[in-house]
Short mmCIF file of C-alpha atoms and ligand atoms in Angstrom, two decimals:
data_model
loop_
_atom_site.label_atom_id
_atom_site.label_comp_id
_atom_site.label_asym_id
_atom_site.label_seq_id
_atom_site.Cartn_x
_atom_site.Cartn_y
_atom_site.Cartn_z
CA UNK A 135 -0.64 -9.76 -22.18
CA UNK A 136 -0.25 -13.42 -21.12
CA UNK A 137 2.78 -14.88 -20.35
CA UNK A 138 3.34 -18.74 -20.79
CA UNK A 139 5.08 -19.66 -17.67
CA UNK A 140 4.39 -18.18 -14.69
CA UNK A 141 7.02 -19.40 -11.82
CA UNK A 142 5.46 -19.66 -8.43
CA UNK A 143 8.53 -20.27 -5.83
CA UNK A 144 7.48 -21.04 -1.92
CA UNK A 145 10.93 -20.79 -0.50
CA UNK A 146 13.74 -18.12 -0.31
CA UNK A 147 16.15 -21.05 -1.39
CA UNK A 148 14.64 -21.88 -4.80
CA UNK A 149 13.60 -18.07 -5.73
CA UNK A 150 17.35 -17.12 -4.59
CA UNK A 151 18.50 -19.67 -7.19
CA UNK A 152 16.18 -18.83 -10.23
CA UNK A 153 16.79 -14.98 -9.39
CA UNK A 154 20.62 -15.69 -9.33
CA UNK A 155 20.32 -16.72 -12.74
CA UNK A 156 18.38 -14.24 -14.19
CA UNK A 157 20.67 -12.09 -12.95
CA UNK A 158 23.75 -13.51 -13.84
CA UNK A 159 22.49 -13.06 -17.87
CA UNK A 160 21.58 -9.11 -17.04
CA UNK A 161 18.46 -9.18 -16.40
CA UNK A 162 16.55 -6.61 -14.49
CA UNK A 163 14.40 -7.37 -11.48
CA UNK A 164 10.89 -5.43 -10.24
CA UNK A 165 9.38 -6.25 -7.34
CA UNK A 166 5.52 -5.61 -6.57
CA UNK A 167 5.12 -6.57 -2.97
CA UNK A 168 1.10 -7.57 -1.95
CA UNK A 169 -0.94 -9.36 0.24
CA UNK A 170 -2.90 -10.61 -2.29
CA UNK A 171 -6.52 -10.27 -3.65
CA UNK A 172 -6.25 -8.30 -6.40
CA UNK A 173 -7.83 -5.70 -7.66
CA UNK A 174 -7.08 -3.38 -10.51
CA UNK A 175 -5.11 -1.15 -8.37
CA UNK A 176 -2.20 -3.94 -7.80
CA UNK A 177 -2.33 -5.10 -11.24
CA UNK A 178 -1.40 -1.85 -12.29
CA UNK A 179 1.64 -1.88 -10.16
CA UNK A 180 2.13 -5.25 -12.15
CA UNK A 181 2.19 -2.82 -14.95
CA UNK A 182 4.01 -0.10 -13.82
CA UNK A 183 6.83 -3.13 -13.01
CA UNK A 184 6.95 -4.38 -16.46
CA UNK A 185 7.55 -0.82 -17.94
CA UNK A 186 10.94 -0.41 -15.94
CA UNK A 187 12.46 -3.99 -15.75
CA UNK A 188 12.94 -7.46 -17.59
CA UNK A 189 11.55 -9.51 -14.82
CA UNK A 190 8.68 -8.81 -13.00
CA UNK A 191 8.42 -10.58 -9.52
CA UNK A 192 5.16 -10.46 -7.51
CA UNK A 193 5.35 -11.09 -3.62
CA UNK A 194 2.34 -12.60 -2.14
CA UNK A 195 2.17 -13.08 1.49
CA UNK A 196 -0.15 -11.87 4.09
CA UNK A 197 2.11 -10.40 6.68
CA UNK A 198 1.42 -11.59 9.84
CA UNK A 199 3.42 -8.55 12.25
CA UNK A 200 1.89 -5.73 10.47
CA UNK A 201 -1.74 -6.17 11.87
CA UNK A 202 -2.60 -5.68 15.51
CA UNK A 203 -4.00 -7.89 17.83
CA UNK A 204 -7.88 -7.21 17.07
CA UNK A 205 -7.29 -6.58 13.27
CA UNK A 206 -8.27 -8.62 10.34
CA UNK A 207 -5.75 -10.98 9.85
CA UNK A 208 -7.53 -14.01 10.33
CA UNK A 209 -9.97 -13.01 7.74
CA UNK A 210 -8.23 -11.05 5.35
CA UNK A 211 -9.36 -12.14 2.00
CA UNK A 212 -7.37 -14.86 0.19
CA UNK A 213 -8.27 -16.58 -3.52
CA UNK A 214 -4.36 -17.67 -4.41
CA UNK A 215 -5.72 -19.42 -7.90
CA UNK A 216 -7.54 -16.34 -8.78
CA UNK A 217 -4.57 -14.31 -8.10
CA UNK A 218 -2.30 -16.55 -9.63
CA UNK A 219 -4.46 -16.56 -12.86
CA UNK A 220 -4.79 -12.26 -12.64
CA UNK A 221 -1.10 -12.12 -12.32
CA UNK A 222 -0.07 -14.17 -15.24
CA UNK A 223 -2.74 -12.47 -17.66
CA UNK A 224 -0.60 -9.39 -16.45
CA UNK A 225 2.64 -10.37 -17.59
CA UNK A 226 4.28 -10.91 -14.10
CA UNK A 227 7.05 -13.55 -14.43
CA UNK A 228 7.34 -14.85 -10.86
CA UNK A 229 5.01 -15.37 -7.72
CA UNK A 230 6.87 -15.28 -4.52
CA UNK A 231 4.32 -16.86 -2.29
CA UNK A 232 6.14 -18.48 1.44
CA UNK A 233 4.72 -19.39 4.48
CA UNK A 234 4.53 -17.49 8.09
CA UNK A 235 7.53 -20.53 9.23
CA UNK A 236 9.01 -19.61 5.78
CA UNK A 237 9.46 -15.58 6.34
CA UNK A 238 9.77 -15.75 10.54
CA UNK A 239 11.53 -18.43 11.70
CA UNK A 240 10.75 -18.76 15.60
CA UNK A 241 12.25 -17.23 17.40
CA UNK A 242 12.11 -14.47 15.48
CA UNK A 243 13.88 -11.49 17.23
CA UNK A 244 14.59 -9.28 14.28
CA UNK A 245 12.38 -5.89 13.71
CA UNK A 246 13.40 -2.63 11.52
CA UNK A 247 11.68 0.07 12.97
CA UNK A 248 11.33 3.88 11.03
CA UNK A 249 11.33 5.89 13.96
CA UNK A 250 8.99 9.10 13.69
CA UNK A 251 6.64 8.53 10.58
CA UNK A 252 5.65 5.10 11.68
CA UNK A 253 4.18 6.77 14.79
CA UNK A 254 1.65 9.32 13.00
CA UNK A 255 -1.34 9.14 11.22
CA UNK A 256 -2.35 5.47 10.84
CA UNK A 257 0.93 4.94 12.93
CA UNK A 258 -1.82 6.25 15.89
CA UNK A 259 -4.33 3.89 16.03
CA UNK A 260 -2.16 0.90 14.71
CA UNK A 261 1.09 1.36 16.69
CA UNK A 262 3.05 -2.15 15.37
CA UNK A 263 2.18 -1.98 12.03
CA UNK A 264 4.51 -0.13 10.26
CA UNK A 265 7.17 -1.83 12.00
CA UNK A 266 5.10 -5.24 10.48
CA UNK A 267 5.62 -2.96 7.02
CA UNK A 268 8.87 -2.05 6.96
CA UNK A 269 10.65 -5.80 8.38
CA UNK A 270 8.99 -7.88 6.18
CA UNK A 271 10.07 -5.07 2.87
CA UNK A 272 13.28 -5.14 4.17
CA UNK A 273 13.07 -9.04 4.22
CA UNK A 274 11.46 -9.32 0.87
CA UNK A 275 14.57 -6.71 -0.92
CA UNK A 276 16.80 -8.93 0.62
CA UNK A 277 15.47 -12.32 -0.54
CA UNK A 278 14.86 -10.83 -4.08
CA UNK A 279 17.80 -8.32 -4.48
CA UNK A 280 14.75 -6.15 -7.08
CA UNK A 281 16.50 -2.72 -9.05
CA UNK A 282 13.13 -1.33 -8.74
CA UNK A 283 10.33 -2.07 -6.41
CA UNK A 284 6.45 -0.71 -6.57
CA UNK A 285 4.12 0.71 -4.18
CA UNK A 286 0.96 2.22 -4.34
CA UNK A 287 -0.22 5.49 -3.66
CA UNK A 288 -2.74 4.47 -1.49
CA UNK A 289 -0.70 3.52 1.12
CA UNK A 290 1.09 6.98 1.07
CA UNK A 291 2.52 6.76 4.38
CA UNK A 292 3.68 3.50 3.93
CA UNK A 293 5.69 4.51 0.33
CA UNK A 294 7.13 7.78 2.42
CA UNK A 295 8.29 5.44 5.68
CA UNK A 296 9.71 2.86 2.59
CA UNK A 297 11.58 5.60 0.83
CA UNK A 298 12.80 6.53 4.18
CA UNK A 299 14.09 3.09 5.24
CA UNK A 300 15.93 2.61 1.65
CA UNK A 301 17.71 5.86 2.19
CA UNK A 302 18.58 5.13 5.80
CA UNK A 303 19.49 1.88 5.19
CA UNK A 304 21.21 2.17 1.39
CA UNK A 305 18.93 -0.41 -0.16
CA UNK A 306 19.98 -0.65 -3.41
CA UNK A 307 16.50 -0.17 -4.72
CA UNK A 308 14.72 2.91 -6.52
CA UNK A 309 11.23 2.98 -5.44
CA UNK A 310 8.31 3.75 -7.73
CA UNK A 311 5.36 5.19 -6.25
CA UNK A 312 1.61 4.12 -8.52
CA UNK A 313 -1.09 6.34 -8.89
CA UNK A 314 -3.93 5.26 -7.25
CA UNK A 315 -7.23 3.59 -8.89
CA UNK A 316 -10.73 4.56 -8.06
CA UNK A 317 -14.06 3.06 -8.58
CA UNK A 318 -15.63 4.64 -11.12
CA UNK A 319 -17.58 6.42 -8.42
CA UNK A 320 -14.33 7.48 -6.88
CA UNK A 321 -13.82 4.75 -4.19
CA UNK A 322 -9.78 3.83 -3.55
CA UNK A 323 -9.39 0.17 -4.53
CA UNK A 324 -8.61 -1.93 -1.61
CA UNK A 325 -9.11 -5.23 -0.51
CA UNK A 326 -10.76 -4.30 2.43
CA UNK A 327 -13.56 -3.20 0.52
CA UNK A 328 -14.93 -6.46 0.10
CA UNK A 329 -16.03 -5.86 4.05
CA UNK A 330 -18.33 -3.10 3.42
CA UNK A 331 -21.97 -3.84 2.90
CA UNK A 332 -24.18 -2.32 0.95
CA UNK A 333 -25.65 0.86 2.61
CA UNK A 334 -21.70 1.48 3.64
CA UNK A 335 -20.41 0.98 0.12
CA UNK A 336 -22.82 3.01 -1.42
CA UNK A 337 -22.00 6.22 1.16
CA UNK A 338 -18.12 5.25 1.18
CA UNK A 339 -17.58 7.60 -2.01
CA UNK A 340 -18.31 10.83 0.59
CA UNK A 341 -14.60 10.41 1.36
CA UNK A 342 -13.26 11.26 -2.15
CA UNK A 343 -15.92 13.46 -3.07
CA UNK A 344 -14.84 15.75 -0.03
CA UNK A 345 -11.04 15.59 -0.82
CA UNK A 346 -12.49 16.61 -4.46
CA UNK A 347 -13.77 19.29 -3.05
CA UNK A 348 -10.42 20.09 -0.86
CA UNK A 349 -8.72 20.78 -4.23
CA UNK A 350 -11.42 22.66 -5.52
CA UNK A 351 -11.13 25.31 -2.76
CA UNK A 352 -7.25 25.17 -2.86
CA UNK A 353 -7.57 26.05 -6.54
CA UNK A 354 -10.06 28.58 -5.86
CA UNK A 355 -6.93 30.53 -3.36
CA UNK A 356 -7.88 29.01 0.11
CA UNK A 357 -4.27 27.66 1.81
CA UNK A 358 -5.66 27.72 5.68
CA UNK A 359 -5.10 23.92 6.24
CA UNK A 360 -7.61 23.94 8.99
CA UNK A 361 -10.31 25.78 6.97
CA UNK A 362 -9.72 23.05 4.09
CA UNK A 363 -9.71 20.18 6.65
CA UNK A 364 -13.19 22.08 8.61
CA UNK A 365 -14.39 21.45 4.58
CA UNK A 366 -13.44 18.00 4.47
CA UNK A 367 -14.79 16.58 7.94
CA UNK A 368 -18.12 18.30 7.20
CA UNK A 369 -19.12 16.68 3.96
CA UNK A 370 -18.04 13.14 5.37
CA UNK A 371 -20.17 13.91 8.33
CA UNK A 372 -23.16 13.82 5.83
CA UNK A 373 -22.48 10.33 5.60
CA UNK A 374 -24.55 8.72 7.96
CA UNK A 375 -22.23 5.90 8.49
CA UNK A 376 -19.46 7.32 7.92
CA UNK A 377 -16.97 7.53 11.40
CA UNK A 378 -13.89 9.79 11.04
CA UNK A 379 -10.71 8.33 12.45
CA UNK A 380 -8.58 11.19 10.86
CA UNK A 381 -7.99 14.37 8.58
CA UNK A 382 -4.73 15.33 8.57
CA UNK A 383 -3.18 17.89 5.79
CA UNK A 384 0.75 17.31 6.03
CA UNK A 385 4.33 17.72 4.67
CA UNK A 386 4.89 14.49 2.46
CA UNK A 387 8.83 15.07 3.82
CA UNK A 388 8.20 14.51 7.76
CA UNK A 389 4.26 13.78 7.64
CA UNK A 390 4.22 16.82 10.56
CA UNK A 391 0.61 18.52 10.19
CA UNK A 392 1.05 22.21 8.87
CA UNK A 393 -0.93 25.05 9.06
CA UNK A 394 -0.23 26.29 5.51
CA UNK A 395 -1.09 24.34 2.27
CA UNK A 396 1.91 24.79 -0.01
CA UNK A 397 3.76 22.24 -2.57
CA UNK A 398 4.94 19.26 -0.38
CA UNK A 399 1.67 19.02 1.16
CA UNK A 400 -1.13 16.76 1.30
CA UNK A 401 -4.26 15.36 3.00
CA UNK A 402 -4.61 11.58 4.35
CA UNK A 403 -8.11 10.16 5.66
CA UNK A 404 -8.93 7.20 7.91
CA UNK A 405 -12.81 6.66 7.94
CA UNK A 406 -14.52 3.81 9.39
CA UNK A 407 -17.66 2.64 8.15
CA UNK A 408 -18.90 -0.09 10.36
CA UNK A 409 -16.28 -2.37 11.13
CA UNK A 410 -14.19 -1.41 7.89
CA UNK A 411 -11.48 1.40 7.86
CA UNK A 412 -11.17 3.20 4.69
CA UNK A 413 -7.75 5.49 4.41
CA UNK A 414 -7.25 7.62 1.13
CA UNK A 415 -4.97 10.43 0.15
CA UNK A 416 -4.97 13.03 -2.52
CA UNK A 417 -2.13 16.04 -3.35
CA UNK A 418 -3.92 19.20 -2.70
CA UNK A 419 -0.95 20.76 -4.96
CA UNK A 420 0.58 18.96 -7.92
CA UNK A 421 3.36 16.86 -6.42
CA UNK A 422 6.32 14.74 -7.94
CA UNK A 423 5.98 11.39 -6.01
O1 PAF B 147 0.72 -2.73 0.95
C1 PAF B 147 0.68 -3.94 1.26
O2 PAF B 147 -0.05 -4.74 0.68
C2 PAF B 147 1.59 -4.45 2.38
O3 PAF B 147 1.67 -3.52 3.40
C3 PAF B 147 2.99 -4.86 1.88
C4 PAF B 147 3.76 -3.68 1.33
C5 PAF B 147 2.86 -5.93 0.83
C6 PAF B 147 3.80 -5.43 3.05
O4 PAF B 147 3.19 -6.54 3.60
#
């Protein structure tokens, strides 16, 4: 479904004013935050936007305070044309696309930080990057003002530390979490795919063939998290390549590790192969998210 304009705004000023407007004549705004690059998976947040407002607003800005000193932010891949183009043969309305100098002014002195969850999990090995996360969402509700804003499965923790911060903080947002799209040999879209070569793409399915078989014994009756989890690190150890940063089964509520699988509970991975991390997530009982 193609749209025939597509606004692209660079400054808080002008999409402020154009937002203002839509407003004012009762229109409804979604926002799909992104760093760009797309791949299926954020076009179907694209979609999942244009089902539950009028005006669908994609932000595209590679946040600079959410990666760590040795990650990839320097080569994180951009293509804005290509995205540009994806997102208009989507439907989306708007690109929100600033500068660093645009979204931090220098000094800039002002972090939100969700204490707890932000520490956990990929919290562990990347220690600054949720607060990276959750300052420049904050930043990006309050330059757009959305009623509903998008996220992707994916990223669980970071939709369960966003939920968090709009309740703590009485955003007036409602967030909607998107299921998240596989290869069709199972692999979690992800930008950071693009880094893996060939041997490591082709054994980089392991990881969602073993949480596969995570829900396959939880069906079959087996709720010992650390039995399941024993299951899980020793089919991705087949992988040759494969180098396990995490398994963690936990409450989607607190993200606290338990020792009995019950509703409220699932499984997040970190797995490096080579110089790529791959995270991915699956419900290992049906969950409302
Ligand atoms: O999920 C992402 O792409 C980013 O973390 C987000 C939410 C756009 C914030 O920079």
């Amino acid at each position: 479904m193609e749209k025939k304009h597509l606004k692209v705004y660079n400054t808080i000023y002008d999409i402020r004013k154009e937002l203002a407007l839509l407003r004012s004549v009762g229109k409804t705004i979604g926002l799909v935050p992104t760093m760009g690059y797309f791949h299926e998976g954020h076009l179907s947040l694209i979609d999942v936007a244009r089902k539950n407002c009028d005006i669908v607003v994609v932000s595209l800005f590679v946040n600079p305070t959410q990666f760590g000193p040795n990650e990839d932010l320097a080569k994180y891949p951009r293509d804005f044309e290509r995205d540009e183009r994806l997102a208009k043969e989507r439907g989306a309305d708007i690109i929100f696309y600033p500068d660093t100098r645009e979204m931090y002014p220098d000094p800039f002195l002002t972090y939100v930080v969700t204490e707890k969850l932000s520490g956990v999990l990929c919290g562990e090995s990347r220690p600054i990057h949720f607060r990276g996360v959750t300052t420049v969402v904050a930043k990006l509700f309050n330059i757009v003002q959305p009623d509903i804003a998008v996220f992707g499965r994916k990223d669980a923790q970071q939709a369960i530390i966003i939920k968090k911060m709009v309740a703590d903080l009485n955003f007036p947002v409602e967030i909607i979490v998107a299921p998240i799209i596989r290869e069709a040999d199972g692999l979690a879209m992800s930008s950071r795919n693009t880094y893996l070569n060939s041997k490591e793409r082709k054994q980089a399915p392991i990881i969602y063939r073993a949480l596969q078989k995570a829900i396959e014994m939880v069906q079959r009756g087996e709720l010992d998290a650390e039995s399941v989890e024993r299951s899980i690190r020793q089919q991705i150890e087949t992988a040759p390549l494969a180098r396990i940063e995490y398994i963690e089964i936990v409450n989607e509520k607190n993200l606290e590790p338990v020792k009995t699988i019950e509703p409220g509970t699932f499984v997040a991975v970190a797995v490096w192969f080579g110089k790529t991390r791959l995270i991915d997530n699956v419900d290992l009982i049906d969950l409302e998210w």
